[in-house]
């Protein structure tokens, strides 16, 4: 690549072949934008350039009517699109600003433009760095997975998914994915929240014959969605489903909570136990900000010593 300064009007901003999802937009305001890092472009024909990297900067520059030349790194006209795509992806990986899903979308556009039926061998190392096994990977499979998730997975943050998660989700039946979207709405789950919730749904289906249709018609879930704030939906729905997955354990937890309430503890004292009741140890957690508060707390704990409810806690365990 060669470095030079270029007028904005020479860059074709409508060409989005190399555009990727950007979760680290560097500029909050267009009023004081300055270009410190060169934008990447490719010269298509003399005087016309395709934008390769720097879509966020270009958008803001156009918004403010920027007229000065900007620094660019230029790929030569003869540079292959495959080589440019690989360089673009590797740059994003180094910046730790990469969406596997967006990379697959860009790869799909690239192979469609090139009219090829197989993923080029030159991309093997780059795809491996994304966690994507290039062996026997077919463009039509990529298109199918992108289409399935885009249409049916409103509940998931697609740009936070690993390739393995993309495969696992897209292998599910589309009516199942649509039902989960109806159940959770646009919560944009990712990571452990997503995998643990899907695992819970699978457990209910396989072990308890509780289908997604049953969950959609469940009156308690409907009540949660109608009365609780959207931010609480995931936590409350998962808690409810967990009680159906582990009914005996849930009943034991309810008994424990009732015993705790009978103790009438002050706000500065809390008790906790192993969530699965596999240990008979009770943890007393205290929070005080002065010596006088600590002395009051000690007196309160002495009061607990003579309570029958405290003895019941240990007997319960």
mmCIF file of C-alpha atoms in Angstrom:
data_model
loop_
_atom_site.group_PDB
_atom_site.id
_atom_site.type_symbol
_atom_site.label_atom_id
_atom_site.label_comp_id
_atom_site.label_asym_id
_atom_site.label_seq_id
_atom_site.Cartn_x
_atom_site.Cartn_y
_atom_site.Cartn_z
ATOM 1 C CA UNK A 1 0.000 0.000 0.000
ATOM 2 C CA UNK A 2 1.149 3.525 -0.680
ATOM 3 C CA UNK A 3 0.406 6.609 1.398
ATOM 4 C CA UNK A 4 -1.072 9.788 -0.064
ATOM 5 C CA UNK A 5 -3.640 12.556 0.519
ATOM 6 C CA UNK A 6 -6.927 12.264 -1.351
ATOM 7 C CA UNK A 7 -10.052 14.347 -1.993
ATOM 8 C CA UNK A 8 -13.250 12.859 -0.541
ATOM 9 C CA UNK A 9 -15.148 13.081 -3.817
ATOM 10 C CA UNK A 10 -12.752 10.572 -5.379
ATOM 11 C CA UNK A 11 -13.834 7.867 -2.908
ATOM 12 C CA UNK A 12 -16.938 5.871 -3.860
ATOM 13 C CA UNK A 13 -18.783 5.734 -0.525
ATOM 14 C CA UNK A 14 -21.649 3.748 -2.088
ATOM 15 C CA UNK A 15 -19.388 0.722 -2.602
ATOM 16 C CA UNK A 16 -19.951 -1.312 0.601
ATOM 17 C CA UNK A 17 -18.149 -4.517 -0.382
ATOM 18 C CA UNK A 18 -15.742 -4.314 2.565
ATOM 19 C CA UNK A 19 -18.012 -2.732 5.156
ATOM 20 C CA UNK A 20 -18.020 -4.508 8.539
ATOM 21 C CA UNK A 21 -20.015 -4.043 11.719
ATOM 22 C CA UNK A 22 -18.163 -1.602 13.961
ATOM 23 C CA UNK A 23 -18.690 -1.827 17.711
ATOM 24 C CA UNK A 24 -15.974 0.726 18.455
ATOM 25 C CA UNK A 25 -17.033 3.836 16.569
ATOM 26 C CA UNK A 26 -14.251 6.267 17.364
ATOM 27 C CA UNK A 27 -16.078 9.543 16.970
ATOM 28 C CA UNK A 28 -19.038 10.682 19.077
ATOM 29 C CA UNK A 29 -19.394 14.002 17.276
ATOM 30 C CA UNK A 30 -18.708 15.141 13.765
ATOM 31 C CA UNK A 31 -18.007 18.717 14.868
ATOM 32 C CA UNK A 32 -14.396 18.154 15.945
ATOM 33 C CA UNK A 33 -13.346 15.139 13.882
ATOM 34 C CA UNK A 34 -9.690 14.821 12.936
ATOM 35 C CA UNK A 35 -8.154 12.065 10.825
ATOM 36 C CA UNK A 36 -5.192 10.564 12.666
ATOM 37 C CA UNK A 37 -5.148 7.136 11.009
ATOM 38 C CA UNK A 38 -5.222 6.832 7.224
ATOM 39 C CA UNK A 39 -8.372 5.447 5.628
ATOM 40 C CA UNK A 40 -7.853 2.392 3.439
ATOM 41 C CA UNK A 41 -8.937 2.565 -0.202
ATOM 42 C CA UNK A 42 -8.341 0.722 -3.463
ATOM 43 C CA UNK A 43 -7.910 2.472 -6.770
ATOM 44 C CA UNK A 44 -10.480 0.971 -9.146
ATOM 45 C CA UNK A 45 -9.755 3.143 -12.171
ATOM 46 C CA UNK A 46 -7.553 6.241 -12.323
ATOM 47 C CA UNK A 47 -9.177 8.905 -10.126
ATOM 48 C CA UNK A 48 -11.798 6.622 -8.527
ATOM 49 C CA UNK A 49 -11.313 4.675 -5.299
ATOM 50 C CA UNK A 50 -13.246 1.958 -3.438
ATOM 51 C CA UNK A 51 -13.503 2.399 0.329
ATOM 52 C CA UNK A 52 -11.927 -0.540 2.196
ATOM 53 C CA UNK A 53 -11.556 0.600 5.809
ATOM 54 C CA UNK A 54 -12.819 3.773 7.486
ATOM 55 C CA UNK A 55 -16.571 3.723 6.864
ATOM 56 C CA UNK A 56 -17.391 5.446 10.186
ATOM 57 C CA UNK A 57 -14.927 8.251 9.522
ATOM 58 C CA UNK A 58 -16.198 8.746 5.976
ATOM 59 C CA UNK A 59 -19.795 8.941 7.157
ATOM 60 C CA UNK A 60 -18.987 11.706 9.623
ATOM 61 C CA UNK A 61 -16.763 13.586 7.193
ATOM 62 C CA UNK A 62 -19.595 13.686 4.695
ATOM 63 C CA UNK A 63 -22.059 14.825 7.396
ATOM 64 C CA UNK A 64 -20.017 17.939 8.154
ATOM 65 C CA UNK A 65 -19.149 18.672 4.525
ATOM 66 C CA UNK A 66 -15.423 18.138 5.032
ATOM 67 C CA UNK A 67 -13.510 19.616 2.094
ATOM 68 C CA UNK A 68 -9.824 19.076 2.869
ATOM 69 C CA UNK A 69 -7.787 16.152 1.586
ATOM 70 C CA UNK A 70 -7.546 13.168 3.927
ATOM 71 C CA UNK A 71 -4.667 10.709 4.500
ATOM 72 C CA UNK A 72 -5.203 7.323 2.843
ATOM 73 C CA UNK A 73 -3.392 4.050 2.293
ATOM 74 C CA UNK A 74 -4.015 2.855 -1.243
ATOM 75 C CA UNK A 75 -4.224 -0.721 -2.517
ATOM 76 C CA UNK A 76 -3.135 -0.909 -6.121
ATOM 77 C CA UNK A 77 -5.779 -1.666 -8.772
ATOM 78 C CA UNK A 78 -4.339 -5.114 -9.454
ATOM 79 C CA UNK A 79 -4.489 -6.180 -5.786
ATOM 80 C CA UNK A 80 -6.907 -9.110 -5.513
ATOM 81 C CA UNK A 81 -10.168 -8.599 -3.619
ATOM 82 C CA UNK A 82 -9.397 -11.754 -1.639
ATOM 83 C CA UNK A 83 -6.108 -10.274 -0.448
ATOM 84 C CA UNK A 84 -7.807 -7.005 0.494
ATOM 85 C CA UNK A 85 -10.605 -8.825 2.388
ATOM 86 C CA UNK A 86 -8.027 -10.826 4.317
ATOM 87 C CA UNK A 87 -6.046 -7.679 5.212
ATOM 88 C CA UNK A 88 -9.253 -5.953 6.343
ATOM 89 C CA UNK A 89 -10.214 -8.860 8.621
ATOM 90 C CA UNK A 90 -6.719 -9.223 10.102
ATOM 91 C CA UNK A 91 -6.672 -5.496 10.892
ATOM 92 C CA UNK A 92 -9.975 -5.828 12.770
ATOM 93 C CA UNK A 93 -8.688 -8.865 14.667
ATOM 94 C CA UNK A 94 -5.607 -6.903 15.769
ATOM 95 C CA UNK A 95 -7.891 -4.072 16.932
ATOM 96 C CA UNK A 96 -10.076 -6.589 18.832
ATOM 97 C CA UNK A 97 -13.063 -5.148 17.002
ATOM 98 C CA UNK A 98 -14.344 -8.083 15.022
ATOM 99 C CA UNK A 99 -17.801 -9.529 14.431
ATOM 100 C CA UNK A 100 -17.730 -13.099 13.121
ATOM 101 C CA UNK A 101 -21.261 -12.660 11.794
ATOM 102 C CA UNK A 102 -20.377 -9.453 9.931
ATOM 103 C CA UNK A 103 -17.225 -11.106 8.569
ATOM 104 C CA UNK A 104 -19.343 -13.921 7.142
ATOM 105 C CA UNK A 105 -21.679 -11.365 5.568
ATOM 106 C CA UNK A 106 -18.719 -9.625 3.934
ATOM 107 C CA UNK A 107 -17.290 -12.969 2.794
ATOM 108 C CA UNK A 108 -20.655 -13.864 1.256
ATOM 109 C CA UNK A 109 -20.715 -10.608 -0.726
ATOM 110 C CA UNK A 110 -17.144 -11.182 -1.866
ATOM 111 C CA UNK A 111 -17.634 -14.723 -3.220
ATOM 112 C CA UNK A 112 -20.904 -13.650 -4.896
ATOM 113 C CA UNK A 113 -19.084 -10.826 -6.664
ATOM 114 C CA UNK A 114 -16.278 -13.162 -7.740
ATOM 115 C CA UNK A 115 -18.780 -15.826 -8.843
ATOM 116 C CA UNK A 116 -16.902 -18.694 -7.160
ATOM 117 C CA UNK A 117 -18.379 -21.862 -5.663
ATOM 118 C CA UNK A 118 -15.677 -22.622 -3.096
ATOM 119 C CA UNK A 119 -13.857 -20.602 -0.473
ATOM 120 C CA UNK A 120 -10.365 -19.739 -1.796
ATOM 121 C CA UNK A 121 -7.477 -21.542 -0.101
ATOM 122 C CA UNK A 122 -5.736 -18.180 0.365
ATOM 123 C CA UNK A 123 -8.304 -17.367 3.071
ATOM 124 C CA UNK A 124 -7.663 -20.489 5.177
ATOM 125 C CA UNK A 125 -5.313 -18.844 7.695
ATOM 126 C CA UNK A 126 -7.510 -15.769 8.087
ATOM 127 C CA UNK A 127 -10.651 -17.850 8.595
ATOM 128 C CA UNK A 128 -8.840 -20.028 11.140
ATOM 129 C CA UNK A 129 -8.014 -16.901 13.127
ATOM 130 C CA UNK A 130 -11.766 -16.213 13.231
ATOM 131 C CA UNK A 131 -12.417 -19.717 14.523
ATOM 132 C CA UNK A 132 -13.974 -20.713 11.188
ATOM 133 C CA UNK A 133 -12.886 -24.079 9.763
ATOM 134 C CA UNK A 134 -12.270 -23.343 6.093
ATOM 135 C CA UNK A 135 -12.179 -27.019 5.110
ATOM 136 C CA UNK A 136 -15.254 -27.904 3.048
ATOM 137 C CA UNK A 137 -16.906 -24.559 3.866
ATOM 138 C CA UNK A 138 -19.376 -23.694 1.121
ATOM 139 C CA UNK A 139 -20.611 -20.183 0.235
ATOM 140 C CA UNK A 140 -24.227 -21.373 0.047
ATOM 141 C CA UNK A 141 -23.984 -22.661 3.641
ATOM 142 C CA UNK A 142 -22.785 -19.234 4.770
ATOM 143 C CA UNK A 143 -25.711 -17.560 3.008
ATOM 144 C CA UNK A 144 -28.197 -19.976 4.597
ATOM 145 C CA UNK A 145 -26.868 -19.443 8.110
ATOM 146 C CA UNK A 146 -26.840 -15.647 7.710
ATOM 147 C CA UNK A 147 -30.407 -15.685 6.376
ATOM 148 C CA UNK A 148 -31.743 -17.963 9.144
ATOM 149 C CA UNK A 149 -30.254 -15.918 11.976
ATOM 150 C CA UNK A 150 -31.148 -12.539 10.488
ATOM 151 C CA UNK A 151 -34.797 -13.494 10.069
ATOM 152 C CA UNK A 152 -35.368 -15.517 13.238
ATOM 153 C CA UNK A 153 -32.938 -14.554 16.022
ATOM 154 C CA UNK A 154 -34.055 -11.169 17.345
ATOM 155 C CA UNK A 155 -33.316 -12.456 20.860
ATOM 156 C CA UNK A 156 -29.549 -12.793 20.196
ATOM 157 C CA UNK A 157 -26.761 -10.281 19.679
ATOM 158 C CA UNK A 158 -25.599 -11.720 16.351
ATOM 159 C CA UNK A 159 -22.386 -9.692 16.281
ATOM 160 C CA UNK A 160 -21.245 -11.151 19.606
ATOM 161 C CA UNK A 161 -21.609 -14.785 18.497
ATOM 162 C CA UNK A 162 -18.698 -17.149 17.948
ATOM 163 C CA UNK A 163 -18.735 -19.242 14.785
ATOM 164 C CA UNK A 164 -19.661 -22.306 16.823
ATOM 165 C CA UNK A 165 -22.646 -20.443 18.296
ATOM 166 C CA UNK A 166 -23.663 -19.291 14.804
ATOM 167 C CA UNK A 167 -23.614 -22.897 13.592
ATOM 168 C CA UNK A 168 -25.515 -24.219 16.617
ATOM 169 C CA UNK A 169 -28.218 -21.565 16.344
ATOM 170 C CA UNK A 170 -28.651 -21.887 12.587
ATOM 171 C CA UNK A 171 -28.937 -25.683 12.930
ATOM 172 C CA UNK A 172 -32.095 -25.254 15.012
ATOM 173 C CA UNK A 173 -35.460 -25.359 13.310
ATOM 174 C CA UNK A 174 -36.616 -21.937 12.170
ATOM 175 C CA UNK A 175 -39.980 -22.283 13.938
ATOM 176 C CA UNK A 176 -38.067 -22.990 17.169
ATOM 177 C CA UNK A 177 -35.946 -19.844 16.720
ATOM 178 C CA UNK A 178 -39.051 -17.781 15.950
ATOM 179 C CA UNK A 179 -40.736 -19.100 19.091
ATOM 180 C CA UNK A 180 -37.714 -18.163 21.228
ATOM 181 C CA UNK A 181 -37.819 -14.668 19.683
ATOM 182 C CA UNK A 182 -41.487 -14.377 20.644
ATOM 183 C CA UNK A 183 -40.652 -15.589 24.138
ATOM 184 C CA UNK A 184 -37.731 -13.226 24.772
ATOM 185 C CA UNK A 185 -38.314 -10.371 22.342
ATOM 186 C CA UNK A 186 -35.417 -8.134 21.319
ATOM 187 C CA UNK A 187 -33.168 -8.821 24.331
ATOM 188 C CA UNK A 188 -29.935 -9.212 22.304
ATOM 189 C CA UNK A 189 -28.545 -11.998 24.508
ATOM 190 C CA UNK A 190 -24.943 -13.115 24.176
ATOM 191 C CA UNK A 191 -22.316 -15.264 25.880
ATOM 192 C CA UNK A 192 -23.312 -17.278 28.932
ATOM 193 C CA UNK A 193 -26.758 -15.669 29.110
ATOM 194 C CA UNK A 194 -27.595 -16.958 25.654
ATOM 195 C CA UNK A 195 -26.092 -20.446 25.966
ATOM 196 C CA UNK A 196 -27.508 -21.108 29.450
ATOM 197 C CA UNK A 197 -31.001 -20.022 28.405
ATOM 198 C CA UNK A 198 -30.968 -22.217 25.295
ATOM 199 C CA UNK A 199 -29.683 -25.128 27.382
ATOM 200 C CA UNK A 200 -32.523 -24.606 29.842
ATOM 201 C CA UNK A 201 -35.111 -24.631 27.047
ATOM 202 C CA UNK A 202 -33.597 -27.839 25.649
ATOM 203 C CA UNK A 203 -33.667 -29.509 29.081
ATOM 204 C CA UNK A 204 -37.334 -28.648 29.553
ATOM 205 C CA UNK A 205 -38.173 -30.015 26.117
ATOM 206 C CA UNK A 206 -36.201 -33.257 26.364
ATOM 207 C CA UNK A 207 -36.588 -34.107 30.035
ATOM 208 C CA UNK A 208 -39.995 -32.669 30.921
ATOM 209 C CA UNK A 209 -41.792 -32.536 27.547
ATOM 210 C CA UNK A 210 -42.396 -28.816 28.049
ATOM 211 C CA UNK A 211 -42.376 -27.362 24.534
ATOM 212 C CA UNK A 212 -41.770 -23.817 23.372
ATOM 213 C CA UNK A 213 -45.453 -23.643 22.480
ATOM 214 C CA UNK A 214 -46.249 -24.489 26.130
ATOM 215 C CA UNK A 215 -43.966 -21.685 27.268
ATOM 216 C CA UNK A 216 -45.536 -19.174 24.894
ATOM 217 C CA UNK A 217 -48.947 -20.016 26.350
ATOM 218 C CA UNK A 218 -47.747 -20.076 29.963
ATOM 219 C CA UNK A 219 -49.784 -17.628 32.066
ATOM 220 C CA UNK A 220 -46.895 -16.842 34.456
ATOM 221 C CA UNK A 221 -44.552 -15.907 31.605
ATOM 222 C CA UNK A 222 -47.300 -13.761 30.097
ATOM 223 C CA UNK A 223 -47.750 -12.041 33.461
ATOM 224 C CA UNK A 224 -43.991 -11.352 33.711
ATOM 225 C CA UNK A 225 -43.894 -9.820 30.224
ATOM 226 C CA UNK A 226 -46.937 -7.664 30.935
ATOM 227 C CA UNK A 227 -45.975 -6.389 34.392
ATOM 228 C CA UNK A 228 -42.161 -6.374 34.630
ATOM 229 C CA UNK A 229 -39.820 -3.978 32.874
ATOM 230 C CA UNK A 230 -38.058 -5.263 29.756
ATOM 231 C CA UNK A 231 -34.738 -5.256 31.608
ATOM 232 C CA UNK A 232 -36.159 -7.761 34.100
ATOM 233 C CA UNK A 233 -37.663 -10.138 31.532
ATOM 234 C CA UNK A 234 -34.595 -12.328 31.095
ATOM 235 C CA UNK A 235 -33.906 -12.731 34.808
ATOM 236 C CA UNK A 236 -37.518 -13.388 35.792
ATOM 237 C CA UNK A 237 -38.327 -15.724 32.905
ATOM 238 C CA UNK A 238 -35.130 -17.710 33.432
ATOM 239 C CA UNK A 239 -35.819 -17.960 37.165
ATOM 240 C CA UNK A 240 -39.315 -19.231 36.440
ATOM 241 C CA UNK A 241 -38.081 -21.777 33.896
ATOM 242 C CA UNK A 242 -35.385 -22.921 36.341
ATOM 243 C CA UNK A 243 -38.102 -23.643 38.894
ATOM 244 C CA UNK A 244 -39.759 -25.896 36.311
ATOM 245 C CA UNK A 245 -36.434 -27.530 35.450
ATOM 246 C CA UNK A 246 -35.524 -28.234 39.083
ATOM 247 C CA UNK A 247 -38.917 -28.323 40.847
ATOM 248 C CA UNK A 248 -37.710 -30.040 44.042
ATOM 249 C CA UNK A 249 -34.744 -27.709 44.439
ATOM 250 C CA UNK A 250 -36.972 -24.689 43.837
ATOM 251 C CA UNK A 251 -39.339 -25.774 46.598
ATOM 252 C CA UNK A 252 -36.408 -26.182 48.981
ATOM 253 C CA UNK A 253 -35.234 -22.674 48.173
ATOM 254 C CA UNK A 254 -38.699 -21.317 48.890
ATOM 255 C CA UNK A 255 -38.629 -23.030 52.316
ATOM 256 C CA UNK A 256 -35.207 -21.539 53.012
ATOM 257 C CA UNK A 257 -36.356 -18.017 52.120
ATOM 258 C CA UNK A 258 -39.364 -18.348 54.434
ATOM 259 C CA UNK A 259 -37.107 -19.389 57.327
ATOM 260 C CA UNK A 260 -34.810 -16.412 56.672
ATOM 261 C CA UNK A 261 -37.766 -14.011 56.757
ATOM 262 C CA UNK A 262 -38.847 -15.357 60.153
ATOM 263 C CA UNK A 263 -35.479 -14.333 61.617
ATOM 264 C CA UNK A 264 -36.317 -10.646 61.069
ATOM 265 C CA UNK A 265 -32.703 -9.703 60.289
ATOM 266 C CA UNK A 266 -31.526 -6.113 60.105
ATOM 267 C CA UNK A 267 -30.422 -4.736 56.719
ATOM 268 C CA UNK A 268 -26.762 -4.979 57.754
ATOM 269 C CA UNK A 269 -26.892 -8.784 58.108
ATOM 270 C CA UNK A 270 -27.504 -11.380 55.425
ATOM 271 C CA UNK A 271 -27.291 -15.163 55.376
ATOM 272 C CA UNK A 272 -26.351 -17.322 52.429
ATOM 273 C CA UNK A 273 -25.859 -21.009 51.685
ATOM 274 C CA UNK A 274 -24.747 -23.209 48.838
ATOM 275 C CA UNK A 275 -27.455 -22.731 46.147
ATOM 276 C CA UNK A 276 -27.808 -26.512 45.791
ATOM 277 C CA UNK A 277 -27.749 -27.169 49.567
ATOM 278 C CA UNK A 278 -24.782 -29.495 49.198
ATOM 279 C CA UNK A 279 -23.004 -27.905 52.162
ATOM 280 C CA UNK A 280 -24.350 -27.528 55.703
ATOM 281 C CA UNK A 281 -22.406 -24.301 56.243
ATOM 282 C CA UNK A 282 -24.265 -20.993 56.687
ATOM 283 C CA UNK A 283 -22.407 -17.798 55.790
ATOM 284 C CA UNK A 284 -23.168 -14.702 57.890
ATOM 285 C CA UNK A 285 -22.358 -11.504 55.980
ATOM 286 C CA UNK A 286 -22.265 -8.224 57.881
ATOM 287 C CA UNK A 287 -21.856 -4.648 56.698
ATOM 288 C CA UNK A 288 -21.123 -1.829 59.177
ATOM 289 C CA UNK A 289 -19.489 1.582 58.843
ATOM 290 C CA UNK A 290 -18.572 2.361 62.457
ATOM 291 C CA UNK A 291 -17.671 0.725 65.759
ATOM 292 C CA UNK A 292 -21.013 1.672 67.288
ATOM 293 C CA UNK A 293 -22.845 -0.017 64.426
ATOM 294 C CA UNK A 294 -20.685 -3.099 64.964
ATOM 295 C CA UNK A 295 -21.598 -3.210 68.677
ATOM 296 C CA UNK A 296 -25.294 -2.962 67.807
ATOM 297 C CA UNK A 297 -24.802 -5.731 65.292
ATOM 298 C CA UNK A 298 -23.211 -8.021 67.901
ATOM 299 C CA UNK A 299 -26.180 -7.513 70.188
ATOM 300 C CA UNK A 300 -28.509 -8.355 67.337
ATOM 301 C CA UNK A 301 -26.590 -11.557 66.631
ATOM 302 C CA UNK A 302 -26.821 -12.511 70.296
ATOM 303 C CA UNK A 303 -30.573 -12.098 70.004
ATOM 304 C CA UNK A 304 -30.562 -14.578 67.142
ATOM 305 C CA UNK A 305 -28.831 -17.187 69.283
ATOM 306 C CA UNK A 306 -31.941 -17.841 71.298
ATOM 307 C CA UNK A 307 -34.377 -17.926 68.399
ATOM 308 C CA UNK A 308 -35.963 -21.215 67.442
ATOM 309 C CA UNK A 309 -35.959 -20.110 63.797
ATOM 310 C CA UNK A 310 -32.134 -20.064 63.729
ATOM 311 C CA UNK A 311 -32.047 -23.638 64.993
ATOM 312 C CA UNK A 312 -34.524 -24.551 62.268
ATOM 313 C CA UNK A 313 -32.131 -23.224 59.631
ATOM 314 C CA UNK A 314 -29.391 -25.621 60.736
ATOM 315 C CA UNK A 315 -31.850 -28.480 60.999
ATOM 316 C CA UNK A 316 -33.062 -27.673 57.504
ATOM 317 C CA UNK A 317 -29.539 -28.040 56.112
#
